[in-house]
Amino acid sequence: SLAPDSELAQKGLRPGDAILEAGSDPVSTVDDLERRVEDARAGGKSNILLLVQSEGGRRFVAMPIKEKS
């Protein structure tokens, strides 16, 4: 679920948009996305690049990776 006040919503993501890739790797499930984010976090990255399919076409969006608390 995408919170209306989240950073990704502020970058234009909307409910119904599909994340096709994360960090240049294909994702088809939430588990795939979570694994890619964890891999990027473990590699010391502060962002991961998402390829998003929306009504307007495909585009890339940088998603910030927060440290686990």
Coordinates of C-alpha atoms in Angstrom, one line a residue:
S1 CA 0.0 0.0 0.0
L2 CA 1.2 3.5 -0.9
A3 CA 0.8 6.2 1.7
P4 CA -0.4 9.4 0.1
D5 CA 2.3 11.4 2.0
S6 CA 5.2 9.0 1.3
E7 CA 8.3 10.0 -0.6
L8 CA 7.3 7.7 -3.5
A9 CA 3.9 9.3 -3.7
Q10 CA 5.6 12.7 -3.8
K11 CA 7.7 11.4 -6.7
G12 CA 4.5 10.6 -8.6
L13 CA 3.8 6.9 -7.8
R14 CA 0.1 6.1 -7.5
P15 CA -1.9 3.1 -6.4
G16 CA -2.1 0.7 -9.3
D17 CA 1.4 1.5 -10.6
A18 CA 3.5 -1.7 -11.1
I19 CA 7.2 -1.9 -10.1
L20 CA 8.8 -4.0 -12.9
E21 CA 12.5 -3.8 -11.7
A22 CA 14.4 -2.8 -8.7
G23 CA 18.1 -2.2 -9.0
S24 CA 18.0 -3.6 -12.6
D25 CA 16.6 -6.9 -11.5
P26 CA 13.1 -8.0 -12.5
V27 CA 10.5 -8.1 -9.6
S28 CA 7.1 -9.8 -9.8
T29 CA 6.2 -10.1 -6.2
V30 CA 6.4 -8.0 -3.0
D31 CA 8.9 -10.6 -1.7
D32 CA 11.1 -10.0 -4.8
L33 CA 11.1 -6.3 -4.1
E34 CA 11.8 -6.7 -0.4
R35 CA 14.8 -9.0 -1.3
R36 CA 16.2 -6.4 -3.7
V37 CA 15.9 -3.6 -1.2
E38 CA 17.6 -5.8 1.5
D39 CA 20.4 -6.6 -0.9
A40 CA 20.9 -2.9 -1.7
R41 CA 20.8 -2.0 2.0
A42 CA 23.3 -4.7 2.8
G43 CA 25.5 -3.3 0.1
G44 CA 25.5 0.1 1.8
K45 CA 23.2 1.8 -0.8
S46 CA 21.0 4.7 0.3
N47 CA 18.7 4.5 -2.8
I48 CA 17.5 1.8 -5.3
L49 CA 16.3 2.6 -8.8
L50 CA 12.8 1.3 -9.6
L51 CA 11.4 0.8 -13.1
V52 CA 7.7 1.7 -12.8
Q53 CA 4.8 1.0 -15.2
S54 CA 2.0 3.6 -14.8
E55 CA -0.8 4.9 -17.0
G56 CA 1.6 7.3 -18.6
G57 CA 4.2 4.7 -19.5
R58 CA 7.4 3.4 -18.0
R59 CA 9.8 5.5 -16.0
F60 CA 12.6 5.3 -13.4
V61 CA 12.2 6.4 -9.8
A62 CA 14.9 6.5 -7.1
M63 CA 13.5 5.0 -3.9
P64 CA 15.3 6.0 -0.7
I65 CA 16.4 3.0 1.5
K66 CA 15.9 3.6 5.1
E67 CA 18.1 1.9 7.7
K68 CA 16.4 -0.7 9.8
S69 CA 15.6 0.4 13.3

